[in-house]
Amino acid sequence: MTGAALCFEGIAVRFGEREVLRGVSLEVPEGAVVALAGRNGAGKTTLLRVASRVLRPSAGRVLIRGAPIDGFSRRDLAKELAVVPQDTPVSFPFRVVEVVLMGRSPHLGVLGFESHADIALARDVMARVGIEEFADRSILELSGGERQLVLIARALVQEPRVLLLDEPTAHLDLAHRVAVLDLVRDFARDGRSALVVSHDLSLSARASDRLALLAEGRVLDCGTPADVLTPENLKTAFGIRADVIQAPDGSPLVVPRSATSGAMS
Amino acid sequence: MRILTPMRALSSLSALGVVLVGALLLGLAAGPSGLGVGEILSVLMDRDAAGPAADIVLRVRLPRVLLGALVGASLAVSGVLFQAMLRNPLADPYVLGVSGGAALGGILVLSVGSAFGLGYEAVPPAAFAGCLLTTALLYAIAGVNARFSTTSLLLTGVVFNAFASAAIVFLASMAGLTESASIFLWLIGSLSSIRVEVSGWVAAFLVLGLGCTIPLARGLNLSALGGESAAQLGVDIDRQRRVVLIASSLMVGAAVSVAGLIGFVGLIIPHLLRLLLGPDHRLLIPASALGGAAFLVVCDALARTVLDGRELPVGAITALAGGPLFLWLLRRYHQRVLS
């Protein structure tokens, strides 16, 4: 249990009367990409907020390599764990390179001027994410998809051991979706881990080692994507009838038929 | 790629330092008795300077010019801090009614403080308290954590300002202060009645404010992309907010207690400097101190010379420059938010 890069133990969260999470237990092993899926409002984003300690659970705890996150200072937690939000409010015209370099903050001193090594890292990451050509543009001028890539670059520059991504491909075209998921796979290659919230089941099945389905505030099922993506689970989690077929590489492809109950409610 | 390096920050600040020195010399030269720069410099360099020129420069103009620089710096820096804290480029202690709260605190002590044995030295703490209270109210009422709350924020500021002005006039009338020039000072802002006894507060609070907030500058940059996001990058948001709130309230409180309600400095200077130097608070905070100082000294020089033989309150000059700029910024802001 304590060997996991990130471990949720019995996490419960309520917003007023509404119980969003009712005892979620989930492990993200070292070196693994875990996909997190579930219908809108299932508590996926809430779980990521609990992991990054911007939201306190009413019960349960989160461990990073066996240590409870409450014992970390904010800075130390930011060295362990980076978050790519769905989108972000921007109030001042920071340039893309400045936003990417913000990812170095947990590693910098009081006045926080970046070293040559920090800048070289940012250049390298921007090249890998494919945003170097607009490094000097204002973040206010970017499209939703471009902004999402900038936030991914910022998280990579943070050099965390665990990456939490909240629908990182929501605003992206197909080519960029594949590219981003490849980046996440590369990230996990040398013992680091990622937890990716995604609505694109087929694509995240290909990119992840494990897939967890959230329903009714609990983990409905967790395992290899092929084991978890069954018509029964999809019906329980999303209220839809779906066929699951095999892609030529063996990964599962979800083909929805029609809603059987309450998916739109 | 343009990245802020210590070298770039230093050269920008040096350039602004030169501008400030120029503004100070202009401030010392401006006035009814025309003095040349050479004359001013010789008075400043000579330890035993005497005569009418020395009197004018050292006794009359220098205290006023230095105070103007301190007040301008305090107002501009608190403008930057309010904008960073509220994540809104239109936030300014004057526009939001926070300066009004400070003035109300000050006038309260002046009008009824004597009954409790309070003298002029109690004005800065009272102005600070008024400032802090107004900012806290602003937080509570306008719900500044919500996105796109600019309208409610600005409306709250309008109401605060109207209330503060009415209360100031009411209190001043009650205490018979209307006959003196002080009511004018409190409502429009002027550097004409220098209170040497409280000038030290302005300098002390400015140094303290800069000392506390420059180390937070990087955290303020991160906050521009949302408080939660900044927390996930290691910023202690609650602590940052507390420090910024107290530091800016101290600076505004001190500035208002010596110079009254001088408006828009906290809006004009940060905006201009953001255009010139970018939005990075590591540079923007100290740059605003220098820029705000230079700006108010020049405005005060104008106030003293633009009407022959008479003096305008410097607040009238800053408001004449700042009002149109504010409207232009508001229009631009809405275009951006709605587009």
XYZ file of C-alpha atoms in Angstrom:
604
model
C 0.000 0.000 0.000
C 2.673 2.508 0.996
C 4.697 1.919 -2.159
C 2.157 3.753 -4.327
C 3.176 7.118 -5.735
C -0.215 8.472 -4.764
C -2.811 6.783 -2.634
C -6.347 7.870 -1.683
C -7.744 6.201 1.420
C -11.487 6.443 2.024
C -11.865 10.003 0.741
C -15.246 11.556 1.480
C -16.224 15.088 0.453
C -19.509 16.876 0.951
C -20.601 20.271 -0.305
C -23.381 21.255 2.088
C -25.945 18.468 1.964
C -24.514 16.939 -1.180
C -22.106 14.083 -0.711
C -19.819 14.138 -3.754
C -17.333 11.452 -2.710
C -18.264 8.667 -0.296
C -15.134 6.795 0.539
C -12.915 6.732 -2.535
C -9.868 4.502 -2.261
C -7.500 4.464 -5.200
C -3.833 3.853 -5.856
C -1.596 5.365 -8.510
C 1.447 3.036 -8.663
C 4.913 4.393 -9.411
C 5.601 4.521 -13.118
C 1.934 4.149 -14.029
C -0.617 6.254 -15.861
C -4.049 5.907 -14.286
C -7.111 7.228 -16.089
C -10.091 8.459 -14.098
C -13.512 8.486 -15.746
C -17.100 8.994 -14.749
C -20.100 11.088 -15.647
C -20.193 14.871 -15.128
C -20.379 15.707 -11.435
C -19.037 12.278 -10.397
C -16.324 13.986 -8.334
C -13.270 13.548 -10.576
C -12.095 17.154 -10.315
C -12.958 17.120 -6.613
C -10.628 14.165 -6.124
C -7.768 16.031 -7.849
C -8.422 19.080 -5.640
C -8.224 16.847 -2.562
C -4.921 15.381 -3.784
C -3.389 18.849 -4.238
C -4.739 19.921 -0.819
C -6.764 22.870 -2.035
C -9.833 21.037 -0.717
C -9.976 19.242 2.633
C -11.900 15.967 2.634
C -14.464 15.381 5.377
C -12.975 11.915 5.838
C -10.018 9.909 4.569
C -6.471 10.855 3.689
C -4.073 11.133 0.770
C -0.572 9.652 0.866
C 2.413 10.374 -1.359
C 4.839 7.441 -1.276
C 3.410 6.470 2.091
C 3.537 9.937 3.677
C 0.287 11.824 4.399
C 0.118 15.059 2.378
C -0.829 17.023 5.500
C 2.778 16.647 6.634
C 4.139 18.449 3.545
C 4.639 22.194 3.323
C 2.844 23.783 0.351
C 6.174 24.183 -1.446
C 7.285 20.615 -0.822
C 3.918 19.318 -1.971
C 4.307 21.350 -5.170
C 7.662 19.651 -5.781
C 5.958 16.256 -5.545
C 2.765 16.971 -7.374
C 1.717 19.215 -10.268
C -1.804 19.922 -11.485
C -2.973 20.741 -14.992
C -6.366 22.423 -14.520
C -9.159 22.270 -17.106
C -8.751 25.969 -17.733
C -7.521 28.938 -15.811
C -8.601 32.525 -15.298
C -5.955 34.966 -16.521
C -6.038 38.558 -15.390
C -2.755 40.027 -16.649
C -0.977 39.741 -20.004
C 1.818 37.358 -18.980
C 3.712 35.916 -21.911
C 3.674 32.183 -22.567
C 7.294 31.694 -21.507
C 6.624 33.552 -18.261
C 3.648 31.297 -17.503
C 5.683 28.170 -18.269
C 8.502 29.390 -16.006
C 5.987 29.863 -13.191
C 6.218 26.093 -12.895
C 9.720 26.501 -11.435
C 8.352 28.459 -8.434
C 8.520 25.653 -5.846
C 12.225 25.234 -6.663
C 13.220 28.929 -6.481
C 14.318 31.284 -3.699
C 12.645 34.371 -2.252
C 13.027 36.781 -5.163
C 12.595 33.867 -7.521
C 14.770 34.709 -10.523
C 15.189 31.709 -12.809
C 18.650 30.264 -13.510
C 20.006 29.351 -16.951
C 19.148 25.733 -16.170
C 15.528 26.687 -15.425
C 15.290 28.585 -18.708
C 16.883 25.733 -20.654
C 14.371 23.316 -19.122
C 11.480 25.603 -20.073
C 12.772 25.821 -23.668
C 13.067 22.062 -23.860
C 9.568 21.456 -22.476
C 8.019 24.101 -24.736
C 9.622 22.402 -27.718
C 8.289 19.021 -26.627
C 4.778 20.367 -26.073
C 4.955 22.274 -29.373
C 4.405 25.803 -28.095
C 7.854 27.308 -28.593
C 6.776 29.369 -31.591
C 4.428 31.416 -29.425
C 6.696 31.689 -26.396
C 6.571 35.492 -26.509
C 2.838 35.838 -27.116
C 0.503 37.014 -24.351
C -1.475 34.198 -22.780
C -4.582 36.374 -23.189
C -4.327 36.020 -26.978
C -4.293 32.210 -27.050
C -7.136 29.866 -27.927
C -8.463 27.438 -25.314
C -6.447 24.589 -26.786
C -3.204 26.577 -26.926
C -3.728 27.698 -23.350
C -4.187 24.077 -22.297
C -0.818 23.205 -23.850
C 0.815 26.073 -21.944
C -0.598 24.749 -18.666
C 0.713 21.269 -19.486
C 4.160 22.742 -20.162
C 4.020 24.662 -16.872
C 3.252 21.420 -14.992
C 6.094 19.537 -16.707
C 8.572 22.320 -15.898
C 7.555 21.869 -12.262
C 9.293 18.434 -12.436
C 6.898 16.703 -10.078
C 6.858 12.990 -9.308
C 3.097 12.862 -9.814
C 1.154 14.698 -12.490
C -2.583 15.302 -12.074
C -4.340 16.267 -15.291
C -7.952 17.427 -15.388
C -9.305 16.776 -18.872
C -6.059 17.906 -20.485
C -7.340 17.125 -23.968
C -10.791 18.749 -23.698
C -10.014 21.693 -26.007
C -7.534 19.911 -28.260
C -7.795 18.556 -31.800
C -7.132 14.875 -32.404
C -3.453 15.278 -33.264
C -2.783 17.289 -30.129
C -4.786 14.815 -28.015
C -2.548 11.996 -29.129
C 0.553 14.146 -28.651
C -0.429 15.133 -25.111
C -1.209 11.565 -24.090
C 2.171 10.495 -25.525
C 3.804 13.188 -23.363
C 2.037 11.794 -20.317
C 3.227 8.286 -21.185
C 6.811 9.553 -21.576
C 6.516 11.347 -18.256
C 5.599 8.104 -16.486
C 8.388 6.134 -18.133
C 11.099 6.861 -15.563
C 9.236 5.936 -12.398
C 6.977 8.969 -12.240
C 3.190 8.705 -12.302
C 0.118 10.432 -13.707
C -3.572 10.528 -12.885
C -5.573 11.701 -15.899
C -9.221 12.690 -15.814
C -10.702 12.182 -19.254
C -14.041 11.790 -20.976
C -12.424 10.187 -23.988
C -12.611 6.573 -22.841
C -11.101 4.927 -25.910
C -8.156 7.305 -26.074
C -7.425 7.164 -22.349
C -7.699 3.351 -22.488
C -4.810 3.372 -24.950
C -2.724 5.789 -22.935
C -3.201 4.371 -19.439
C -2.079 1.308 -17.523
C -5.102 1.333 -15.285
C -8.523 2.887 -15.465
C -10.774 3.802 -12.543
C -14.490 4.421 -13.007
C -16.187 6.726 -10.517
C -19.907 6.360 -9.904
C -22.152 7.368 -7.018
C -19.171 8.892 -5.220
C -17.217 5.633 -5.129
C -14.782 3.746 -7.313
C -17.050 1.447 -9.274
C -14.176 -0.522 -10.750
C -10.443 -0.159 -11.193
C -8.079 -2.270 -13.240
C -6.700 -2.588 -16.744
C -8.784 -0.636 -19.258
C -9.851 -3.887 -20.965
C -11.173 -5.270 -17.669
C -12.942 -2.101 -16.571
C -14.514 -0.955 -19.842
C -17.333 -3.485 -19.982
C -20.874 -2.800 -21.190
C -22.152 -3.428 -17.642
C -19.778 -0.951 -16.028
C -20.506 1.665 -18.709
C -24.212 1.244 -18.096
C -23.788 1.718 -14.347
C -21.317 4.600 -14.615
C -22.825 6.579 -17.507
C -26.333 5.167 -17.913
C -25.674 4.254 -21.534
C -25.724 1.113 -23.612
C -22.418 0.674 -25.353
C -20.499 -1.931 -27.243
C -16.878 -2.472 -26.434
C -14.819 -3.709 -29.362
C -11.131 -4.361 -29.767
C -8.842 -2.081 -31.701
C -6.194 -3.778 -33.879
C -3.635 -3.192 -31.086
C -5.911 -4.956 -28.581
C -7.023 -1.863 -26.667
C -10.756 -1.476 -25.984
C -12.873 0.911 -28.075
C -16.156 2.138 -26.632
C -18.977 2.544 -29.138
C -22.041 4.071 -27.452
C -25.522 3.119 -28.641
C -28.203 5.144 -26.851
C -28.972 6.388 -23.369
C -31.012 3.939 -21.317
C -31.642 6.124 -18.311
C -30.874 9.475 -16.866
C -27.531 10.260 -18.538
C -28.753 13.769 -19.281
C -30.368 14.304 -15.897
C 12.520 35.021 -25.549
C 12.271 37.974 -23.202
C 12.710 36.803 -19.635
C 13.036 38.993 -16.561
C 16.605 38.712 -15.307
C 18.089 40.562 -12.303
C 20.088 42.620 -14.834
C 16.997 43.656 -16.783
C 15.140 44.490 -13.574
C 18.050 46.567 -12.360
C 18.422 48.513 -15.595
C 14.673 49.257 -15.739
C 14.728 50.440 -12.133
C 17.824 52.570 -12.779
C 16.089 54.245 -15.718
C 13.081 54.972 -13.531
C 15.438 56.250 -10.827
C 16.814 58.779 -13.315
C 13.258 59.835 -14.186
C 12.540 60.287 -10.475
C 15.639 62.443 -9.953
C 14.536 64.579 -12.896
C 11.050 64.882 -11.413
C 12.456 65.879 -8.014
C 14.576 68.617 -9.595
C 11.548 69.835 -11.535
C 9.546 69.820 -8.306
C 12.226 71.891 -6.580
C 12.437 74.325 -9.490
C 8.708 74.847 -9.950
C 7.058 77.726 -8.143
C 6.511 81.462 -8.171
C 10.132 82.346 -7.490
C 11.950 80.847 -10.427
C 15.100 78.948 -9.473
C 17.455 77.351 -11.953
C 18.664 73.770 -11.668
C 22.210 75.057 -10.993
C 20.980 77.181 -8.122
C 19.047 74.247 -6.654
C 21.990 71.886 -6.960
C 24.380 74.344 -5.290
C 21.939 74.745 -2.375
C 21.568 70.973 -2.073
C 25.330 70.372 -2.209
C 26.268 73.112 0.245
C 25.914 72.062 3.878
C 25.900 75.660 5.097
C 23.629 77.095 2.458
C 21.849 80.249 3.566
C 19.844 83.029 1.997
C 16.443 83.215 0.325
C 17.204 80.509 -2.287
C 18.282 78.076 0.434
C 15.166 78.896 2.454
C 12.878 78.280 -0.492
C 14.580 75.059 -1.546
C 15.295 73.497 1.850
C 12.425 74.745 4.002
C 9.540 75.185 1.586
C 9.976 72.996 -1.444
C 12.143 70.061 -0.404
C 9.837 68.758 2.366
C 6.867 69.065 0.041
C 8.595 67.400 -2.902
C 9.862 64.537 -0.741
C 6.445 64.041 0.814
C 4.879 64.078 -2.651
C 7.327 61.381 -3.749
C 6.531 59.232 -0.701
C 2.764 59.615 -1.128
C 2.957 58.920 -4.867
C 5.058 55.814 -4.279
C 2.702 54.546 -1.559
C -0.392 55.052 -3.709
C 1.109 53.439 -6.815
C 2.434 50.419 -4.926
C -0.858 49.872 -3.148
C -2.574 50.121 -6.538
C -0.405 47.296 -7.883
C -1.067 45.249 -4.754
C -4.847 45.720 -4.928
C -4.809 44.789 -8.609
C -2.798 41.646 -7.900
C -4.870 40.678 -4.881
C -8.214 41.177 -6.609
C -6.882 39.909 -9.956
C -8.340 42.954 -11.633
C -6.401 45.678 -13.478
C -9.120 48.207 -12.589
C -8.739 47.822 -8.849
C -7.315 50.920 -7.188
C -7.671 52.001 -3.565
C -9.273 55.279 -4.641
C -11.728 53.810 -7.166
C -12.724 51.054 -4.742
C -13.451 53.509 -1.944
C -10.644 52.196 0.261
C -8.924 55.602 0.322
C -12.327 57.060 1.192
C -12.494 54.698 4.163
C -9.050 55.860 5.234
C -10.048 59.528 4.926
C -13.188 58.837 6.938
C -11.097 57.242 9.678
C -8.803 60.274 9.692
C -11.557 62.873 9.750
C -13.321 60.955 12.510
C -10.302 61.424 14.752
C -9.940 65.089 13.747
C -13.568 65.918 14.408
C -14.441 63.945 17.521
C -11.041 62.632 18.639
C -10.290 65.633 20.855
C -13.108 64.527 23.170
C -11.075 61.375 23.795
C -7.768 63.184 24.062
C -6.617 62.189 20.552
C -4.494 64.613 18.558
C -3.206 64.716 15.002
C -0.780 61.876 15.695
C -3.786 59.527 15.968
C -4.820 60.283 12.369
C -2.535 57.743 10.606
C -3.601 54.770 12.772
C -7.250 55.782 12.334
C -6.798 56.097 8.570
C -5.152 52.674 8.546
C -8.074 51.214 10.511
C -10.556 52.817 8.097
C -8.620 51.382 5.203
C -8.493 47.873 6.623
C -12.176 47.910 7.507
C -13.202 49.107 4.047
C -11.083 46.449 2.341
C -12.556 43.750 4.566
C -16.066 45.010 3.760
C -15.207 45.051 0.082
C -14.178 41.412 0.297
C -17.332 40.456 2.172
C -19.785 42.358 -0.027
C -18.374 42.090 -3.530
C -17.415 38.428 -3.227
C -14.062 38.982 -4.856
C -13.342 35.293 -5.123
C -15.940 34.893 -7.831
C -14.877 35.350 -11.419
C -16.082 38.361 -13.418
C -17.090 40.255 -10.333
C -15.723 43.508 -11.747
C -19.146 45.107 -11.930
C -20.056 44.362 -8.337
C -16.571 45.373 -7.229
C -16.754 48.761 -8.954
C -20.339 49.378 -7.857
C -19.356 48.673 -4.276
C -16.520 51.185 -4.688
C -18.944 53.830 -5.999
C -21.200 53.336 -2.995
C -18.277 53.357 -0.546
C -16.959 56.593 -2.060
C -20.342 58.309 -1.957
C -20.861 57.206 1.631
C -17.357 58.218 2.721
C -17.641 61.670 1.071
C -21.035 62.295 2.683
C -19.784 61.154 6.083
C -16.632 63.300 5.772
C -18.692 66.407 4.938
C -21.084 65.605 7.781
C -18.351 65.101 10.369
C -16.354 68.106 9.194
C -19.462 70.326 9.336
C -20.242 69.115 12.835
C -16.746 69.899 14.016
C -16.620 73.254 12.230
C -13.761 72.117 10.001
C -15.474 73.405 6.855
C -14.120 76.897 7.336
C -10.552 75.758 7.159
C -8.964 74.360 4.040
C -8.768 70.906 5.568
C -12.105 69.679 4.240
C -10.895 70.512 0.748
C -7.710 68.583 1.443
C -9.548 65.501 2.641
C -11.954 65.367 -0.268
C -9.670 66.250 -3.180
C -6.189 65.660 -1.916
C -3.380 68.163 -1.674
C 0.226 68.393 -0.569
C -0.098 72.004 0.583
C -0.438 71.500 4.321
C 2.575 69.427 5.178
C 2.372 67.728 8.516
C 5.955 66.966 9.344
C 4.900 65.029 12.433
C 3.197 62.338 10.363
C 5.463 62.368 7.295
C 7.700 59.834 9.007
C 4.784 57.405 9.049
C 4.506 57.562 5.285
C 8.192 56.745 4.803
C 8.148 53.996 7.415
C 5.022 52.324 6.040
C 6.294 52.561 2.476
C 9.556 50.833 3.405
C 7.682 48.255 5.471
C 5.118 47.699 2.716
C 7.793 47.206 0.054
C 9.850 45.002 2.359
C 6.913 42.701 3.042
C 5.507 42.495 -0.457
C 8.533 42.341 -2.783
C 9.346 38.815 -1.476
C 5.723 37.864 -2.337
C 6.001 39.189 -5.897
C 6.459 35.797 -7.507
C 3.462 34.439 -5.592
C 1.422 37.393 -6.845
C 2.410 36.485 -10.404
C 1.158 32.959 -9.822
C -2.089 34.286 -8.356
C -2.820 35.994 -11.687
C -3.703 32.501 -12.920
C -6.101 31.809 -10.072
C -5.675 31.370 -6.340
C -6.104 27.617 -6.462
C -3.523 27.282 -9.174
C -1.083 29.395 -7.142
C -1.666 27.189 -4.091
C -0.895 24.134 -6.218
C 2.405 25.794 -7.119
C 3.336 26.179 -3.465
C 1.921 29.604 -2.529
C 0.318 30.050 0.883
C -2.588 32.074 -0.465
C -4.147 33.022 2.882
C -0.874 34.333 4.240
C -0.147 36.206 1.013
C -3.581 37.829 1.080
C -3.184 38.850 4.728
C 0.252 40.415 4.190
C -0.799 42.240 1.026
C -3.979 43.498 2.642
C -2.216 44.848 5.719
C 0.752 46.284 3.788
C -1.427 48.102 1.256
C -3.768 49.378 3.982
C -0.801 50.763 5.923
C 0.520 52.553 2.845
C -2.845 53.975 1.796
C -3.690 54.942 5.376
C -0.418 56.818 5.818
C -0.653 58.520 2.415
C -4.250 59.626 2.953
C -3.534 60.931 6.430
C -0.976 63.431 5.082
C -2.365 64.225 1.664
C -6.076 63.373 1.656
C -7.845 61.681 -1.211
C -5.459 61.820 -4.168
C -7.058 59.621 -6.789
C -5.992 57.432 -9.690
C -2.224 57.335 -9.018
C -2.619 53.638 -8.202
C -4.350 53.100 -11.515
C -2.333 55.247 -13.946
C 1.189 54.252 -12.890
C 0.783 50.459 -12.668
C -1.058 50.486 -15.993
C 1.622 52.506 -17.789
C 4.409 50.417 -16.282
C 2.655 47.161 -17.180
C 2.562 48.377 -20.792
C 6.253 49.314 -20.695
C 7.773 46.555 -18.555
C 5.231 43.716 -18.535
C 3.076 42.405 -15.712
C 5.787 40.697 -13.636
C 5.325 41.875 -10.046
C 9.014 41.310 -9.180
C 9.703 44.392 -11.304
C 6.298 46.052 -11.232
C 6.172 46.632 -7.456
C 9.508 48.516 -7.082
C 9.018 50.196 -10.476
C 5.627 51.509 -9.338
C 7.225 52.988 -6.240
C 9.660 54.988 -8.408
C 7.111 55.799 -11.115
C 4.406 56.812 -8.627
C 6.859 59.054 -6.798
C 7.951 60.796 -10.000
C 4.365 61.148 -11.240
C 2.997 62.788 -8.115
C 5.958 65.168 -7.828
C 5.375 66.308 -11.417
C 1.610 66.604 -10.856
C 2.261 68.698 -7.763
C 4.667 70.926 -9.688
C 1.881 71.431 -12.240
C -0.628 72.114 -9.466
C 1.618 74.856 -8.136
C 2.316 76.531 -11.462
C -0.561 75.966 -13.881
C -2.666 78.829 -12.449
C -0.726 82.034 -12.098
C -0.403 82.974 -8.446
C -2.845 80.336 -7.230
C -2.463 76.687 -6.381
C -4.643 73.770 -7.486
C -5.042 70.731 -5.258
C -2.835 68.009 -6.754
C -5.782 65.575 -6.525
C -7.537 67.649 -9.192
C -4.611 67.116 -11.571
C -4.409 63.360 -10.982
C -8.184 62.979 -11.330
C -8.212 64.973 -14.574
C -5.566 62.607 -15.959
C -6.910 59.444 -14.334
C -10.651 59.727 -14.990
C -10.453 59.400 -18.789
C -7.808 56.656 -18.490
C -10.033 54.700 -16.138
C -12.966 54.870 -18.574
C -10.723 53.744 -21.424
C -9.418 50.830 -19.330
C -12.949 49.832 -18.334
C -14.009 49.747 -21.975
C -10.980 47.677 -22.950
C -11.520 45.313 -20.029
C -15.124 44.663 -21.031
C -14.202 44.128 -24.641
C -11.708 41.502 -23.539
C -14.033 39.759 -21.091
C -16.983 39.731 -23.484
C -15.008 38.759 -26.581
